PDB file of C-alpha atoms in Angstrom:
ATOM      1  CA  MET A   1       3.142   7.371 -20.434  1.00 49.00           C
ATOM      2  CA  LYS A   2       2.099   5.656 -17.428  1.00 62.00           C
ATOM      3  CA  LYS A   3       5.611   4.597 -16.855  1.00 65.00           C
ATOM      4  CA  ASP A   4       6.839   8.384 -16.976  1.00 78.00           C
ATOM      5  CA  ARG A   5       4.364   9.143 -14.430  1.00 87.00           C
ATOM      6  CA  ARG A   6       5.587   6.736 -11.951  1.00 85.00           C
ATOM      7  CA  PHE A   7       9.110   8.009 -12.464  1.00 88.00           C
ATOM      8  CA  ILE A   8       7.953  11.361 -12.041  1.00 92.00           C
ATOM      9  CA  ALA A   9       6.434  10.274  -8.789  1.00 92.00           C
ATOM     10  CA  SER A  10       9.279   8.448  -7.546  1.00 93.00           C
ATOM     11  CA  ILE A  11      11.528  11.780  -7.685  1.00 94.00           C
ATOM     12  CA  CYS A  12       8.538  13.507  -5.881  1.00 94.00           C
ATOM     13  CA  TRP A  13       9.134  10.885  -3.195  1.00 95.00           C
ATOM     14  CA  ILE A  14      12.827  11.663  -2.925  1.00 96.00           C
ATOM     15  CA  VAL A  15      11.997  15.418  -2.935  1.00 96.00           C
ATOM     16  CA  ILE A  16       9.258  15.198  -0.214  1.00 96.00           C
ATOM     17  CA  GLY A  17      11.632  12.997   1.759  1.00 95.00           C
ATOM     18  CA  ALA A  18      14.511  15.176   1.397  1.00 96.00           C
ATOM     19  CA  VAL A  19      12.400  18.206   2.645  1.00 96.00           C
ATOM     20  CA  LEU A  20      10.981  16.355   5.667  1.00 94.00           C
ATOM     21  CA  MET A  21      14.494  15.300   6.625  1.00 94.00           C
ATOM     22  CA  GLY A  22      15.674  18.732   6.217  1.00 94.00           C
ATOM     23  CA  VAL A  23      12.935  20.473   8.446  1.00 95.00           C
ATOM     24  CA  SER A  24      13.355  17.787  11.106  1.00 91.00           C
ATOM     25  CA  TYR A  25      17.185  18.311  11.366  1.00 88.00           C
ATOM     26  CA  ALA A  26      16.685  22.302  11.205  1.00 89.00           C
ATOM     27  CA  GLY A  27      14.363  21.590  14.413  1.00 86.00           C
ATOM     28  CA  LEU A  28      11.129  22.800  13.131  1.00 90.00           C
ATOM     29  CA  VAL A  29       9.459  19.131  13.479  1.00 88.00           C
ATOM     30  CA  ASP A  30       9.666  16.317  15.624  1.00 88.00           C
ATOM     31  CA  GLU A  31      11.902  13.241  14.619  1.00 87.00           C
ATOM     32  CA  TYR A  32       8.773  11.406  13.400  1.00 90.00           C
ATOM     33  CA  TRP A  33       8.875  13.589  10.205  1.00 93.00           C
ATOM     34  CA  SER A  34      12.559  12.672   9.963  1.00 92.00           C
ATOM     35  CA  ALA A  35      11.804   8.978   9.848  1.00 93.00           C
ATOM     36  CA  MET A  36       9.001   9.457   7.406  1.00 94.00           C
ATOM     37  CA  GLY A  37      11.124  11.679   5.251  1.00 94.00           C
ATOM     38  CA  THR A  38      14.142   9.037   5.499  1.00 95.00           C
ATOM     39  CA  ALA A  39      11.338   6.242   4.319  1.00 96.00           C
ATOM     40  CA  LEU A  40      10.046   8.229   1.408  1.00 96.00           C
ATOM     41  CA  PHE A  41      13.443   9.041   0.367  1.00 96.00           C
ATOM     42  CA  ALA A  42      14.419   5.474   0.314  1.00 97.00           C
ATOM     43  CA  ILE A  43      11.339   4.631  -1.534  1.00 96.00           C
ATOM     44  CA  GLY A  44      11.841   7.033  -4.322  1.00 96.00           C
ATOM     45  CA  VAL A  45      15.556   5.761  -4.721  1.00 96.00           C
ATOM     46  CA  ILE A  46      14.546   1.938  -4.901  1.00 96.00           C
ATOM     47  CA  GLN A  47      11.992   2.941  -7.256  1.00 94.00           C
ATOM     48  CA  ILE A  48      14.109   4.578  -9.608  1.00 94.00           C
ATOM     49  CA  ILE A  49      16.576   1.900  -9.352  1.00 94.00           C
ATOM     50  CA  ARG A  50      13.985  -0.419 -10.493  1.00 92.00           C
ATOM     51  CA  TRP A  51      12.653   1.732 -13.453  1.00 91.00           C
ATOM     52  CA  ILE A  52      16.297   2.094 -14.696  1.00 91.00           C
ATOM     53  CA  ARG A  53      16.752  -1.704 -14.183  1.00 92.00           C
ATOM     54  CA  TYR A  54      13.432  -2.252 -16.202  1.00 90.00           C
ATOM     55  CA  TRP A  55      14.551   0.378 -19.052  1.00 89.00           C
ATOM     56  CA  THR A  56      18.004  -1.357 -19.435  1.00 91.00           C
ATOM     57  CA  ASN A  57      17.501  -5.025 -18.647  1.00 91.00           C
ATOM     58  CA  ASP A  58      15.540  -6.912 -21.281  1.00 90.00           C
ATOM     59  CA  ALA A  59      15.297 -10.147 -19.045  1.00 91.00           C
ATOM     60  CA  TYR A  60      14.326  -8.131 -15.960  1.00 90.00           C
ATOM     61  CA  LYS A  61      11.700  -6.264 -18.223  1.00 90.00           C
ATOM     62  CA  ALA A  62      10.048  -9.546 -19.617  1.00 89.00           C
ATOM     63  CA  GLN A  63       9.728 -11.117 -16.185  1.00 88.00           C
ATOM     64  CA  VAL A  64       8.147  -7.937 -14.674  1.00 87.00           C
ATOM     65  CA  ASP A  65       5.638  -7.812 -17.534  1.00 86.00           C
ATOM     66  CA  VAL A  66       4.856 -11.536 -16.999  1.00 85.00           C
ATOM     67  CA  GLU A  67       4.442 -11.053 -13.247  1.00 82.00           C
ATOM     68  CA  ALA A  68       2.207  -7.787 -13.879  1.00 81.00           C
ATOM     69  CA  HIS A  69      -0.008  -9.351 -16.411  1.00 84.00           C
ATOM     70  CA  ASP A  70      -0.013 -13.302 -15.701  1.00 85.00           C
ATOM     71  CA  GLU A  71      -3.525 -14.599 -14.931  1.00 88.00           C
ATOM     72  CA  ARG A  72      -2.310 -17.020 -12.208  1.00 88.00           C
ATOM     73  CA  ASN A  73      -0.325 -14.082 -10.527  1.00 85.00           C
ATOM     74  CA  ARG A  74      -3.479 -11.710 -10.696  1.00 86.00           C
ATOM     75  CA  PHE A  75      -5.712 -14.644  -9.203  1.00 90.00           C
ATOM     76  CA  ILE A  76      -2.890 -15.171  -6.249  1.00 91.00           C
ATOM     77  CA  SER A  77      -2.932 -11.419  -5.706  1.00 88.00           C
ATOM     78  CA  GLY A  78      -6.555 -11.398  -5.378  1.00 89.00           C
ATOM     79  CA  ARG A  79      -6.659 -14.207  -3.037  1.00 93.00           C
ATOM     80  CA  ALA A  80      -3.871 -12.641  -0.822  1.00 94.00           C
ATOM     81  CA  TRP A  81      -5.698  -9.524  -0.600  1.00 92.00           C
ATOM     82  CA  ALA A  82      -8.852 -11.473   0.207  1.00 92.00           C
ATOM     83  CA  TRP A  83      -7.074 -13.560   3.034  1.00 95.00           C
ATOM     84  CA  ALA A  84      -5.426 -10.479   4.431  1.00 95.00           C
ATOM     85  CA  GLY A  85      -8.735  -8.683   4.711  1.00 93.00           C
ATOM     86  CA  TYR A  86     -10.198 -11.545   6.459  1.00 93.00           C
ATOM     87  CA  LEU A  87      -7.237 -12.025   8.958  1.00 96.00           C
ATOM     88  CA  TYR A  88      -7.394  -8.062   9.383  1.00 95.00           C
ATOM     89  CA  VAL A  89     -11.026  -8.443  10.798  1.00 95.00           C
ATOM     90  CA  LEU A  90     -10.287 -11.275  12.915  1.00 96.00           C
ATOM     91  CA  VAL A  91      -7.239 -10.033  14.462  1.00 96.00           C
ATOM     92  CA  GLY A  92      -8.836  -6.549  14.752  1.00 96.00           C
ATOM     93  CA  ALA A  93     -11.680  -7.812  16.423  1.00 95.00           C
ATOM     94  CA  ALA A  94      -9.864  -9.996  18.735  1.00 97.00           C
ATOM     95  CA  ALA A  95      -7.585  -6.898  19.594  1.00 96.00           C
ATOM     96  CA  THR A  96     -10.960  -5.077  20.535  1.00 96.00           C
ATOM     97  CA  VAL A  97     -11.620  -7.403  23.211  1.00 97.00           C
ATOM     98  CA  VAL A  98      -8.160  -8.026  24.513  1.00 97.00           C
ATOM     99  CA  PHE A  99      -7.432  -4.333  24.733  1.00 96.00           C
ATOM    100  CA  ARG A 100     -10.950  -3.878  26.676  1.00 96.00           C
ATOM    101  CA  ILE A 101     -10.205  -6.689  28.930  1.00 96.00           C
ATOM    102  CA  ALA A 102      -6.637  -5.368  29.689  1.00 96.00           C
ATOM    103  CA  GLY A 103      -8.226  -1.835  30.533  1.00 94.00           C
ATOM    104  CA  ASN A 104      -6.800  -0.089  27.466  1.00 94.00           C
ATOM    105  CA  GLU A 105      -9.837   1.542  26.369  1.00 94.00           C
ATOM    106  CA  GLU A 106      -8.524   3.938  23.842  1.00 95.00           C
ATOM    107  CA  LEU A 107      -6.725   1.087  21.968  1.00 96.00           C
ATOM    108  CA  SER A 108      -9.963  -1.002  22.105  1.00 96.00           C
ATOM    109  CA  VAL A 109     -11.943   1.778  20.567  1.00 96.00           C
ATOM    110  CA  MET A 110      -9.491   2.440  17.744  1.00 96.00           C
ATOM    111  CA  ALA A 111      -9.372  -1.401  16.779  1.00 95.00           C
ATOM    112  CA  GLY A 112     -12.924  -1.558  16.928  1.00 95.00           C
ATOM    113  CA  ILE A 113     -13.241   1.752  14.623  1.00 96.00           C
ATOM    114  CA  SER A 114     -10.610   0.051  12.225  1.00 96.00           C
ATOM    115  CA  VAL A 115     -12.413  -3.116  11.718  1.00 95.00           C
ATOM    116  CA  CYS A 116     -15.712  -1.047  11.532  1.00 95.00           C
ATOM    117  CA  ILE A 117     -14.189   1.078   8.602  1.00 95.00           C
ATOM    118  CA  LEU A 118     -12.781  -1.838   6.970  1.00 94.00           C
ATOM    119  CA  MET A 119     -16.298  -3.569   7.146  1.00 94.00           C
ATOM    120  CA  VAL A 120     -18.038  -0.493   5.939  1.00 94.00           C
ATOM    121  CA  LEU A 121     -15.556  -0.510   3.044  1.00 94.00           C
ATOM    122  CA  TYR A 122     -16.215  -4.064   2.162  1.00 92.00           C
ATOM    123  CA  TRP A 123     -19.818  -3.515   2.073  1.00 94.00           C
ATOM    124  CA  ILE A 124     -19.847  -0.230  -0.059  1.00 94.00           C
ATOM    125  CA  SER A 125     -17.329  -2.387  -2.780  1.00 91.00           C
ATOM    126  CA  TRP A 126     -19.578  -5.403  -2.510  1.00 90.00           C
ATOM    127  CA  MET A 127     -22.468  -3.148  -3.553  1.00 93.00           C
ATOM    128  CA  LEU A 128     -20.732  -1.485  -6.417  1.00 92.00           C
ATOM    129  CA  LEU A 129     -19.135  -4.730  -7.637  1.00 89.00           C
ATOM    130  CA  ARG A 130     -22.598  -6.517  -7.527  1.00 90.00           C
ATOM    131  CA  ARG A 131     -23.883  -3.741  -9.852  1.00 89.00           C
ATOM    132  CA  LYS A 132     -20.981  -3.850 -12.344  1.00 83.00           C
ATOM    133  CA  TYR A 133     -21.057  -7.862 -12.575  1.00 83.00           C
TER     134      TYR A 133
END
């Protein structure tokens, strides 16, 4: 059932992407939405190709299932997310200072807000997980 939902979601990405490309080519919106539509369309097509391969190729299906449910891969994935979060905070904080020194206050504020939001989300997650575990 979950796999069927993901396949349907892939079809939805294709439809949304096609609609965005169509309204952009019709001149109703700017080219940003055309690029967004193209990306969504491509993602949907790639996901459908992956699902068809998953359903028809037993070796690929076994490989995907092992990667999705293997404890080692889950641990590595968790560590990668943790590193990405740490690095994001450090790069965002450095960007806040660099943009301020360079005189670009708008980008400095946006970088600072971004880091602040991430830290607030981290704190909320920490509080919830502390109660759970």
